[in-house]
XYZ file of C-alpha atoms in Angstrom:
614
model
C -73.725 41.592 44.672
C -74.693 38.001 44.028
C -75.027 36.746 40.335
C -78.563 36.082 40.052
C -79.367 39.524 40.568
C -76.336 41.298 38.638
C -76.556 41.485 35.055
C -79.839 39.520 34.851
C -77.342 35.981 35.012
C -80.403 33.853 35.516
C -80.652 32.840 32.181
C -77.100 32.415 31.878
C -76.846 28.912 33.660
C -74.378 27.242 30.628
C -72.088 30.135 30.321
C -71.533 29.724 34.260
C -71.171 26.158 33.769
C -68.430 27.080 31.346
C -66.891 29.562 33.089
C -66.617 27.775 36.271
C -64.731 24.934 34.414
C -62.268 27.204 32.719
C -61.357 28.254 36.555
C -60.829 24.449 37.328
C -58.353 24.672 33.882
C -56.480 27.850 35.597
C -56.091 25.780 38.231
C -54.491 22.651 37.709
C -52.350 25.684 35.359
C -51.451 26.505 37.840
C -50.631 22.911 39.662
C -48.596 21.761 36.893
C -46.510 25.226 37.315
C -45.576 24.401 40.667
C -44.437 20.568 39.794
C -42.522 21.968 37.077
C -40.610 24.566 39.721
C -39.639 21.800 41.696
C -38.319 19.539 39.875
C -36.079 22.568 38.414
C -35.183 23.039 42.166
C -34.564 19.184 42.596
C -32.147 18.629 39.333
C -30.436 22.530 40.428
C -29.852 20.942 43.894
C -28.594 17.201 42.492
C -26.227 18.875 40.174
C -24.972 21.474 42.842
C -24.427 18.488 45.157
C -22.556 16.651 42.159
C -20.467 19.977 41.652
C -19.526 19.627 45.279
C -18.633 15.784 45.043
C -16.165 16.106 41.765
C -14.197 18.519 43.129
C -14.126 17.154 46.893
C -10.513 16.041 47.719
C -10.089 11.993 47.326
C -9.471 10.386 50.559
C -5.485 8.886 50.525
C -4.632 10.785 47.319
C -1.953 13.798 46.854
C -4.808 16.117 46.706
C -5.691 15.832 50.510
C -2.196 16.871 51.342
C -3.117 20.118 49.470
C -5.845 21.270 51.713
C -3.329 21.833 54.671
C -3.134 25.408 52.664
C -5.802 27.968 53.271
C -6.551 28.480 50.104
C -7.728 25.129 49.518
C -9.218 24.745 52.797
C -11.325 27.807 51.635
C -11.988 25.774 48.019
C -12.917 23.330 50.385
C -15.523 25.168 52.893
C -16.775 26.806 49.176
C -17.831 23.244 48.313
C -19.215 22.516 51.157
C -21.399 25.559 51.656
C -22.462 24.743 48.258
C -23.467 21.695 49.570
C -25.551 23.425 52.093
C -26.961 25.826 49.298
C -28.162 22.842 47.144
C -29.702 21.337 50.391
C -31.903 24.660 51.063
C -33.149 24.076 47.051
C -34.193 20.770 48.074
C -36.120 22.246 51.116
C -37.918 24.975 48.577
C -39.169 21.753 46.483
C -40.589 20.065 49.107
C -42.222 22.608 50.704
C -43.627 23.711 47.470
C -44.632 19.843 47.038
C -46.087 19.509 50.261
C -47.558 23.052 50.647
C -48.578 24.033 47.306
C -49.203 21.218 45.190
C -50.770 18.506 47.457
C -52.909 21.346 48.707
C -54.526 22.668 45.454
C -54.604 18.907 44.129
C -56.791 17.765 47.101
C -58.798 20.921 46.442
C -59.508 20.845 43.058
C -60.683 17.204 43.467
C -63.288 18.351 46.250
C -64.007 21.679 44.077
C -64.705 19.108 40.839
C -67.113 17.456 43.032
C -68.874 20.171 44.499
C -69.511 22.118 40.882
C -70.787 18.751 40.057
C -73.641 19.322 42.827
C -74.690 22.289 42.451
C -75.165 22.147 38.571
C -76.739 18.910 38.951
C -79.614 20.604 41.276
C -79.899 23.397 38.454
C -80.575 20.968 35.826
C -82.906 19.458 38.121
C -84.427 22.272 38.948
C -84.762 23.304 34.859
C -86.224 19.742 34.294
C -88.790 20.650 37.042
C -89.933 23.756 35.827
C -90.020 22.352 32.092
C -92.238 19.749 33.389
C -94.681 22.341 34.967
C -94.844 24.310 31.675
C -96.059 21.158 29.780
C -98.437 20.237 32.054
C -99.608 24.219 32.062
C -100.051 23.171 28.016
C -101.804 20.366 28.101
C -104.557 22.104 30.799
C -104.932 24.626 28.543
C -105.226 22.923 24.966
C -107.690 20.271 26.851
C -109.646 23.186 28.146
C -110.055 24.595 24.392
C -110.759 21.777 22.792
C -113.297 21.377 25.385
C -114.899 24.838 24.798
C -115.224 24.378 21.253
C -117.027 20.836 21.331
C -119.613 22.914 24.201
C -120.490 25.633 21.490
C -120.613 23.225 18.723
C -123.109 21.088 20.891
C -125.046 24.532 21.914
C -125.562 25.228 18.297
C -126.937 21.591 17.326
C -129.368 22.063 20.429
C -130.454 25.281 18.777
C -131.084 23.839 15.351
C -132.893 21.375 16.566
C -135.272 23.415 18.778
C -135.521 25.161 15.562
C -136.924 23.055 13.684
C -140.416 21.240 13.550
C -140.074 18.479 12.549
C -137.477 16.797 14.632
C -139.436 14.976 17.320
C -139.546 16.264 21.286
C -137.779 12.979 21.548
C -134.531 14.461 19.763
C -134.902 18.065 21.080
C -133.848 16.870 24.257
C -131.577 14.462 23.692
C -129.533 17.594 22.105
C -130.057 19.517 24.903
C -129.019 16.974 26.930
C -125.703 16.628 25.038
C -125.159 20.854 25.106
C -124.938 20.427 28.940
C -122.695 17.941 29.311
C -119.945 19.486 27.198
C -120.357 22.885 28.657
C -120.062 21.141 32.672
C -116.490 19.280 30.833
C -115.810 22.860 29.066
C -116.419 24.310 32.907
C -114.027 21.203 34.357
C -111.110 21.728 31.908
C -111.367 25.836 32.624
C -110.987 24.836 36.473
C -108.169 22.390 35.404
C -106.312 25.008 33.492
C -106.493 27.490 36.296
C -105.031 25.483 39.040
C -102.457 24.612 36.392
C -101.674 27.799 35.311
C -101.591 29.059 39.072
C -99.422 26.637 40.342
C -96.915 27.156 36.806
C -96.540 30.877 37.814
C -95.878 29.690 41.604
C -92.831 27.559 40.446
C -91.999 29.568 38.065
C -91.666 32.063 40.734
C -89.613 29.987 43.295
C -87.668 28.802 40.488
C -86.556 32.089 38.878
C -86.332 34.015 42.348
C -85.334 31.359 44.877
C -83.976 27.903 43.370
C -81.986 29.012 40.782
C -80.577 32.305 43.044
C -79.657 29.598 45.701
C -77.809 27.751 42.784
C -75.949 30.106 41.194
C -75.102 32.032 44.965
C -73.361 28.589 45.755
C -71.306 28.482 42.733
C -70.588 31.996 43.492
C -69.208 31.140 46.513
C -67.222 28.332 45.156
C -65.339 30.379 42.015
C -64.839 32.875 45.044
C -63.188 30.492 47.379
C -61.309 28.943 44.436
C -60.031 32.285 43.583
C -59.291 32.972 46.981
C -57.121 30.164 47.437
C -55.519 30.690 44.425
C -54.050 33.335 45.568
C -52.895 31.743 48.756
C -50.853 29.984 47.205
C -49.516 32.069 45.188
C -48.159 34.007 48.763
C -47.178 30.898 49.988
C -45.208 30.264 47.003
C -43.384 33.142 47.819
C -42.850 32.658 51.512
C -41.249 29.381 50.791
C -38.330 30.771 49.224
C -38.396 34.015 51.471
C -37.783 31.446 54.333
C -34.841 30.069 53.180
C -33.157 33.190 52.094
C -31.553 33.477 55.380
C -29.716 30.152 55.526
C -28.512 30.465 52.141
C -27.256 34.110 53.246
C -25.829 32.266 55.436
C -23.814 30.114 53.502
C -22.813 32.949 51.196
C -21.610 34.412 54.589
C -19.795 31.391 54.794
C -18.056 31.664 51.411
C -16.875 35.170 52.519
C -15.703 33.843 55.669
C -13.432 32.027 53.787
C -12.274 33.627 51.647
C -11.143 36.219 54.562
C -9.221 33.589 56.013
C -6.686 32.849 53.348
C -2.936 33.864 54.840
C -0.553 33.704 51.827
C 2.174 34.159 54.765
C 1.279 31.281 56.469
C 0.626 29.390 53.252
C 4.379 30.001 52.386
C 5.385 28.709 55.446
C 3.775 25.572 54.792
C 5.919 25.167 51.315
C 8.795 25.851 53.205
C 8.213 23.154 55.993
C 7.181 20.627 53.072
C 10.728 21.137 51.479
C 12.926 21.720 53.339
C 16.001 19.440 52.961
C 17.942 20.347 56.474
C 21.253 20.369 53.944
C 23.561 23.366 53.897
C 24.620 25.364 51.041
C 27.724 23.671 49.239
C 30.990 25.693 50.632
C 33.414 27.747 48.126
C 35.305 25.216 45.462
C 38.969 25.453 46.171
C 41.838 26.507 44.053
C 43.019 23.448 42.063
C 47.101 24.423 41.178
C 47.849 22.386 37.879
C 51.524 24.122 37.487
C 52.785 21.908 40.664
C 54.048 18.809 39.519
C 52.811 16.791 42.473
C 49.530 14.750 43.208
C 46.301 16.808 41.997
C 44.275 17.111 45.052
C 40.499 17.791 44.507
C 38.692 19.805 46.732
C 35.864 17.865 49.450
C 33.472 20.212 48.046
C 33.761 19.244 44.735
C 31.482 17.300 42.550
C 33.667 14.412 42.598
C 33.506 14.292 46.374
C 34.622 10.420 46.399
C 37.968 11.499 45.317
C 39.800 12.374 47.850
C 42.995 10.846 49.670
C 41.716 7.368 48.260
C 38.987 6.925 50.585
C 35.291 7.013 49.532
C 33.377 9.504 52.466
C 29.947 7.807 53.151
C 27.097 9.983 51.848
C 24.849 9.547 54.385
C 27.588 10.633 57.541
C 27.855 13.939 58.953
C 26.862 17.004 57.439
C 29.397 18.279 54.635
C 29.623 21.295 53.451
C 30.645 20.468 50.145
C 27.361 17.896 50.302
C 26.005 17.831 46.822
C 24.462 14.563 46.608
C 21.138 15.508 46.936
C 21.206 17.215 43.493
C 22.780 14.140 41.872
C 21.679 11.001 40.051
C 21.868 7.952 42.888
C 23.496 4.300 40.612
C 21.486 1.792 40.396
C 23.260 -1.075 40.967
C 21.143 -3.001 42.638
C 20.151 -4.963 39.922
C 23.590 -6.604 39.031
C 23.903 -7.324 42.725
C 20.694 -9.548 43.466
C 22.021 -12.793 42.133
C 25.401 -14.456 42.377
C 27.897 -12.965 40.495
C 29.456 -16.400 38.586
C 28.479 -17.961 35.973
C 26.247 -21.031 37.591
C 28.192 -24.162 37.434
C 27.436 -26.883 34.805
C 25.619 -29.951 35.647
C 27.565 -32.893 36.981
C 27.856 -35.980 34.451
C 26.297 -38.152 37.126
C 24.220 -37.240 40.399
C 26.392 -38.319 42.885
C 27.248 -35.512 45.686
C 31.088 -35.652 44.517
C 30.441 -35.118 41.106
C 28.849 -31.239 41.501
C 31.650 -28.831 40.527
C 30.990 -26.106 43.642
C 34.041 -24.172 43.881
C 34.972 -21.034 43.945
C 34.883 -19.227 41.033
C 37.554 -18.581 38.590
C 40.167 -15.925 38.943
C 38.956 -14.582 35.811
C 35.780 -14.039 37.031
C 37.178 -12.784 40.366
C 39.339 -10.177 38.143
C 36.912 -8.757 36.196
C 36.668 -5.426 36.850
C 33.871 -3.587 37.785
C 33.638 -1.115 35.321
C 32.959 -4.081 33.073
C 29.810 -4.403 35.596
C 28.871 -1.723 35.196
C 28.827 -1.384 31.317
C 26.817 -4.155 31.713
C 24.314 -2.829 33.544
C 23.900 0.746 31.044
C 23.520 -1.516 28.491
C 21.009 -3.809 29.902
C 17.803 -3.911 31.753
C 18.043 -3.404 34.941
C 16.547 -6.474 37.292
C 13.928 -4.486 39.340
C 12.195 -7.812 39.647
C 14.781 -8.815 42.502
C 13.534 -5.379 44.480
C 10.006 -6.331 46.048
C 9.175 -2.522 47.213
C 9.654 -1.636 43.374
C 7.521 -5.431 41.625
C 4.689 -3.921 43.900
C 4.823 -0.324 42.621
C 7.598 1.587 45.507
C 10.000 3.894 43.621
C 12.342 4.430 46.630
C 14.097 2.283 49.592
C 12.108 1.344 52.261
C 13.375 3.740 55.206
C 13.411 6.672 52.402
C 17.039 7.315 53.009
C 16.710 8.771 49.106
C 14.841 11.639 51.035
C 16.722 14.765 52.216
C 16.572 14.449 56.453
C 13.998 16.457 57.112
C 11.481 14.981 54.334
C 12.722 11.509 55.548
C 11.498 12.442 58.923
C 8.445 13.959 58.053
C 7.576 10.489 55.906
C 9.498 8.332 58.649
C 6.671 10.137 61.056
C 3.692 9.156 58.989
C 4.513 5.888 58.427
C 4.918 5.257 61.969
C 1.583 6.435 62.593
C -0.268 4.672 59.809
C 0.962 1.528 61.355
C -0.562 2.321 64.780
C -4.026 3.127 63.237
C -3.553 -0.313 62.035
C -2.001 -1.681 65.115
C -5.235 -0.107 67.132
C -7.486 -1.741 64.334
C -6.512 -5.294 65.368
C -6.738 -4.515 68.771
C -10.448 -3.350 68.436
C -10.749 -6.435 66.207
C -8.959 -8.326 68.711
C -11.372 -6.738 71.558
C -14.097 -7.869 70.216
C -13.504 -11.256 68.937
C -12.843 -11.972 72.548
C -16.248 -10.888 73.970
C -17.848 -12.455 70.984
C -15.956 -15.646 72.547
C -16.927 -15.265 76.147
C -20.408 -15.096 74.546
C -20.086 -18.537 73.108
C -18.789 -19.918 75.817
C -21.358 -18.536 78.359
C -24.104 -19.474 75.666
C -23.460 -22.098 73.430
C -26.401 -21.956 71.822
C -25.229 -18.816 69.951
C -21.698 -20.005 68.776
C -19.280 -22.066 68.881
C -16.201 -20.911 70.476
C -13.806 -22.439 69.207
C -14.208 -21.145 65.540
C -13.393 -17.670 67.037
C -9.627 -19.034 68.243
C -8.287 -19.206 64.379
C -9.236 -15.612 63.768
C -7.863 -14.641 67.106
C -4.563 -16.370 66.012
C -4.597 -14.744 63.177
C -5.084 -10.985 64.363
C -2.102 -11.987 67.004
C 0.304 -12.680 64.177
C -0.969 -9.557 62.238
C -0.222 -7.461 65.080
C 2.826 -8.600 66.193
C 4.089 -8.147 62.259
C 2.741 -4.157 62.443
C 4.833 -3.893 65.729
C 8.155 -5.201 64.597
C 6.886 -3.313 61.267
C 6.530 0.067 63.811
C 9.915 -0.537 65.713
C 11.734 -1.014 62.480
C 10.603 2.530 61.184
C 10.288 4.466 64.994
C 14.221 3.152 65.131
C 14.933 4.697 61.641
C 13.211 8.167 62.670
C 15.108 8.101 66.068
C 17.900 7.794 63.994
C 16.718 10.709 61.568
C 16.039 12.734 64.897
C 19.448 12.520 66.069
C 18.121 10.075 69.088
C 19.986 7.802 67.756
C 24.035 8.789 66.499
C 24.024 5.700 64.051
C 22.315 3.193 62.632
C 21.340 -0.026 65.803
C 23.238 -3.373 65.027
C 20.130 -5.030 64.121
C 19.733 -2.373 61.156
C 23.854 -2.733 60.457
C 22.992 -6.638 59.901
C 19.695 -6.117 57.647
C 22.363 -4.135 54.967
C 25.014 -6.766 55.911
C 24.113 -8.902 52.905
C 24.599 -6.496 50.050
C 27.829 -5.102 51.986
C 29.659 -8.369 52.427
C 28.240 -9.390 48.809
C 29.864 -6.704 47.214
C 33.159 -5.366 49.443
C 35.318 -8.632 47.769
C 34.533 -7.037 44.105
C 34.828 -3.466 44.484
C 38.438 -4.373 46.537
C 39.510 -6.358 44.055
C 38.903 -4.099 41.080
C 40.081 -0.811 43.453
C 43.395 -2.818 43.918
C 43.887 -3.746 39.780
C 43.502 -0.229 38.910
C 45.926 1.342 42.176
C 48.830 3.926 40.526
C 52.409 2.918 40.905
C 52.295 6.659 43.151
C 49.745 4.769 45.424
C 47.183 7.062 44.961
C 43.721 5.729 43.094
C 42.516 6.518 39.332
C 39.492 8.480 38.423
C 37.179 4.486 38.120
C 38.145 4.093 41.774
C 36.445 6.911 42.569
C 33.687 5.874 40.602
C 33.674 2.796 42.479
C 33.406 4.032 45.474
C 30.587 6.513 44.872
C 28.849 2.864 43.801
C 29.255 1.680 46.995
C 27.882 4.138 48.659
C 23.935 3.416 47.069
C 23.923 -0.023 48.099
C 23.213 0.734 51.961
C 20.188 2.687 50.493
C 18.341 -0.611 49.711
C 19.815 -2.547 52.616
C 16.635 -2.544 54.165
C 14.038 -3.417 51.416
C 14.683 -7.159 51.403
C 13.869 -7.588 55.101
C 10.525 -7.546 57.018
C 8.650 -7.722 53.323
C 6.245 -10.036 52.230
C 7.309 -12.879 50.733
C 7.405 -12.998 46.243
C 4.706 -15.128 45.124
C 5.066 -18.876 43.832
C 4.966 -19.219 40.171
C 5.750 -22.920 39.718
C 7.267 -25.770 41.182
C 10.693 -27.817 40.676
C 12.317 -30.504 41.090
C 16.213 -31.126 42.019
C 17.785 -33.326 39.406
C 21.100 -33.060 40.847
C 22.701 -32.276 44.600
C 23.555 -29.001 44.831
C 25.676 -27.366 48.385
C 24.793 -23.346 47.827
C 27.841 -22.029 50.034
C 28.101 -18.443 48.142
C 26.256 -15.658 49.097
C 22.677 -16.057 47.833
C 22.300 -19.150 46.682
C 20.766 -22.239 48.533
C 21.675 -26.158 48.918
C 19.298 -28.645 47.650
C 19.452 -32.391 47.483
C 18.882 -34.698 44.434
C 14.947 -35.747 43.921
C 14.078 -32.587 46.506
C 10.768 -30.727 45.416
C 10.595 -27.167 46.056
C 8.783 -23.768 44.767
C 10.140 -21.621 42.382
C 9.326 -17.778 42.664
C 11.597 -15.991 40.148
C 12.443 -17.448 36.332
C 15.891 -17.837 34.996
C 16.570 -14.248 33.839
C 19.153 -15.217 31.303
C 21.937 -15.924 33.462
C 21.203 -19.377 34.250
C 20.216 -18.824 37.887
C 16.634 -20.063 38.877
C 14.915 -18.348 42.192
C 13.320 -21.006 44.857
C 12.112 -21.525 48.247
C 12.002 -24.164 50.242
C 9.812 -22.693 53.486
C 9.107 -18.710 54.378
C 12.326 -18.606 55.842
C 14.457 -20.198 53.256
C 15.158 -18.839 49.228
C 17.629 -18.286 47.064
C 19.720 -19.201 44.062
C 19.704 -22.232 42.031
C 21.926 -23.056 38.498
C 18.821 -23.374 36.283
C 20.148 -26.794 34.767
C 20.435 -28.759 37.997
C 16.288 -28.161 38.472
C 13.724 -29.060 36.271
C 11.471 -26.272 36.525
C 7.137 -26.664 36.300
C 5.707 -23.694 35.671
C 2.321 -22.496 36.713
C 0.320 -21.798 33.625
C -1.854 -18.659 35.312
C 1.040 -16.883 37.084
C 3.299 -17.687 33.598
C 0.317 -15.628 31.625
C -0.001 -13.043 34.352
């Protein structure tokens, strides 16, 4: 049933007008509804996805080694399914966006303007009729004014018919005058019946067709509006019914997962990460104290040095008595960097004769190394001298601190780091050269010869990673048992520290030898010193050089002929790349290939002011 004819609405045009905008008000209701769900879904999905990210494993850190477990690869597939689930959030806001709101906003703009039609023809239409009904008025107040001047005239013709002595003259003029007002009171009673017909015609169209017409349109509007109201209001559900599925999916996913984890396999992992390859220490013997004869101590003792007065290498065969791995390593290391005399004064005049280079005292040759070593408890070690350590390494180079099998496993992927690396400047490499056969085919595009510098450069970077590969792949032979010992070139790396320190640790082992022949409980100690240096052997070699802190200039001639030190000549200028630590010995280089020791007084040392402050 239309509105015109259902509850008499045709006098109800402003309540419709009213009511039609309050549906335009539900409307964009329900519009800003919508925007406000998804933007909830967009910030639920961003903060999902940031979840995801904080607790995604960092690339090169510890906590990507975790994830070999299947626990944490299931942590790991749970983040990224809740990547997924944030992702279908972000689909239910823009198909909301795209379906629900840019729909009904397009609408309501065309629904604005059409309501603004049709009540724009009904005021029209009002106007219109108004405008009849005045001129119905005016018809009819003109046609009674019109009667009433006709009688008045027919009663002043009358009066003077009546009466005798008004002239014939007069009479008639009167009569005259009665006619004409009753032919204008006839006109205006014509007028004001065509008037008042057509009125009732209008009238008639207006209350039974215009207006019905009118208020059937805006009918069918508030009906359509309604209508697609509730659309949306199914599509709004659809939208997340569709995605239900893929995030079923991904809670599938989770499940899946969390299925997976083996706690078997997950303690086999632990045990292939730890493993040391060492056996169990063997039985401690019997030591017999009531013999009166040389105490013998048992190989599989703590003090596994002591024994027949030779000093068993840690790092030889396997022991069964082997408990190094569970004991403190000495660091000696420090005390053995720089020569061990005193530097010589400086000569009283700069001739080459005058410099007092010889060997050192006996004094200093005697002292014994226990003395050393006081020295170095009580003082600060110089990790300065190790590079590996300046630049943040806490262990030797080849990781012979490691048991075997960890060595091997970090021997392994070192060796493979450097052949990403190695394959990196070969791609590099690859390229540079067809960016050069470019140039030279086209010159236009390049110049060649600016691509030879960076070519020279990737060939000396590569051929550093492959000595840098063939240093460690000869180490993990070694660790593999390819290998039975270490290859001569390794043996002469750890040469320097060996022959630096064999003359001392004699010397002192000799001082402190029993009148029985056997050795005293600091030989032993001695020798379990030894042992460490051949741990660092390797550190010093194939590193990149220490950086220059300052220059210097030789004030006196100077011929470097012990073991770490270097000759320079009187007025020579060279680069100094490690400070006087206190015991008068001054670091320098003279080319890449060529460093060591100075006596701090025969230089005079410039310092740079930004590497002194850094």
């Amino acid at each position: 049933m239309s509105w015109p004819l259902s509850n008499r609405t045709w006098d109800q045009f402003d309540n419709l007008e009213k009511h039609t905008q309050w549906g335009i008000d539900v409307l964009e209701k329900y519009i800003k509804f919508v925007k406000e769900r998804t933007e909830i879904e967009i910030s639920y999905a961003k903060q999902l996805r940031n979840l995801s990210k904080k607790y995604q494993p960092k690339k090169n850190s510890k906590e990507e080694e975790e994830y070999k477990y299947t626990s944490c690869k299931a942590f790991l597939v749970t983040l990224n399914e809740m990547n997924d689930y944030a992702g279908q959030h972000e689909v239910i806001s823009e198909n909301m966006t795209s379906q629900i709101t840019a729909e009904l906003t397009r609408y309501m703009q065309e629904l604005k303007q059409e309501r603004k039609s049709y009540f724009h023809d009904g005021r029209k239409a009002q106007q219109y009729i108004e405008t009849c009904w005045k001129q119905l008025e005016a018809s009819k107040r003109r046609f009674e004014r019109d009667c009433k001047e006709a009688d008045r005239a027919q009663q002043y013709f009358e009066k003077m018919d009546a009466d005798i002595n008004v002239t014939k003259a007069d009479v008639e003029k009167a009569r005259q005058q009665a006619q004409i007002r009753h032919q204008m009171a006839e006109d205006s009673k014509a007028e004001y019946s065509s008037s008042l017909q057509k009125f009732n015609h209008e009238q008639h169209e207006h209350y039974h067709t215009h207006i019905p017409n009118i208020f059937q349109k805006i009918q069918e509007m508030e009906e359509r509006r309604i209508v697609r109201i509730g659309e949306c209001m199914k599509t709004y559900a659809e939208v997340d019914r569709q995605v239900i599925p893929i995030i079923g999916k991904c809670l599938d996913g989770i499940t899946k997962a969390a299925e997976s984890i083996d706690q078997k396999n997950d303690s086999q992992l632990v045990i292939e990460a730890f493993k040391s390859g060492f056996e169990p220490p063997g039985d401690i013997d019997f030591e017999d104290f009531t013999q009166p004869m040389k105490r013998t101590v048992s190989e599989t003792s703590l003090s596994n040095s002591r024994g027949d007065g030779k000093s068993e290498p840690k790092f030889g065969g396997k022991s069964k008595g082997k408990l190094w791995p569970f004991i403190k390593k000495n660091k000696l290391m420090s005390l053995l960097t720089s020569p061990h005399q005193p530097p010589p004064p400086p000569p009283a005049s700069a001739s080459p004769s005058a410099v007092p280079n010889g060997p050192q005292s006996p004094k200093q040759q005697k002292e014994p190394l226990s003395h050393r070593f006081n020295e170095f408890m009580t003082s600060k070690p110089k990790i300065h001298c190790f590079r590996s350590l300046k630049r943040g390494g806490g262990g030797p180079e080849d990781f012979s601190n490691l048991p075997p099998e960890q060595r091997r496993k970090k021997l392994q992927q070192k060796v493979d780091e450097l052949n990403k690396d190695i394959q990196k400047e070969m791609d590099q490499r690859d390229a540079l050269t067809k960016m050069k056969d470019v140039y030279i085919k086209n010159p236009q595009m390049g110049d060649a010869a600016s691509v030879d510098y960076k070519l020279a450069e990737l060939g000396q970077n590569m051929e550093k990673l492959r000595l840098e590969a063939q240093k460690f792949e000869g180490w993990l032979a070694e660790v593999e048992g390819r290998l039975p010992v270490r290859t001569e070139q390794s043996r002469r790396q750890s040469g320097m520290y060996e022959t630096q320190n064999t003359s001392a640790v004699n010397n002192c082992a000799q001082d402190r030898e029993s009148p029985d022949g056997s050795y005293t409980e600091e030989q032993s100690q001695e020798s379990e010193m030894k042992v460490p240096m051949t741990e660092f052997d390797d550190e010093f070699d194939d590193e990149e050089p220490l950086p220059t802190i300052g220059t210097c200039k030789a004030l006196y001639t100077f011929e470097g002929q012990n073991e770490g030190t270097i000759s320079v000549a009187e007025g020579e200028l060279l680069y100094v790349i490690e400070e006087d630590k206190g015991d008068g010995w001054t670091r320098i280089r003279r080319n890449e290939n060529e460093e060591g020791y100075v006596p701090t007084s025969y230089v005079e040392v410039y310092l740079d002011k930004n590497a002194k402050d850094s």
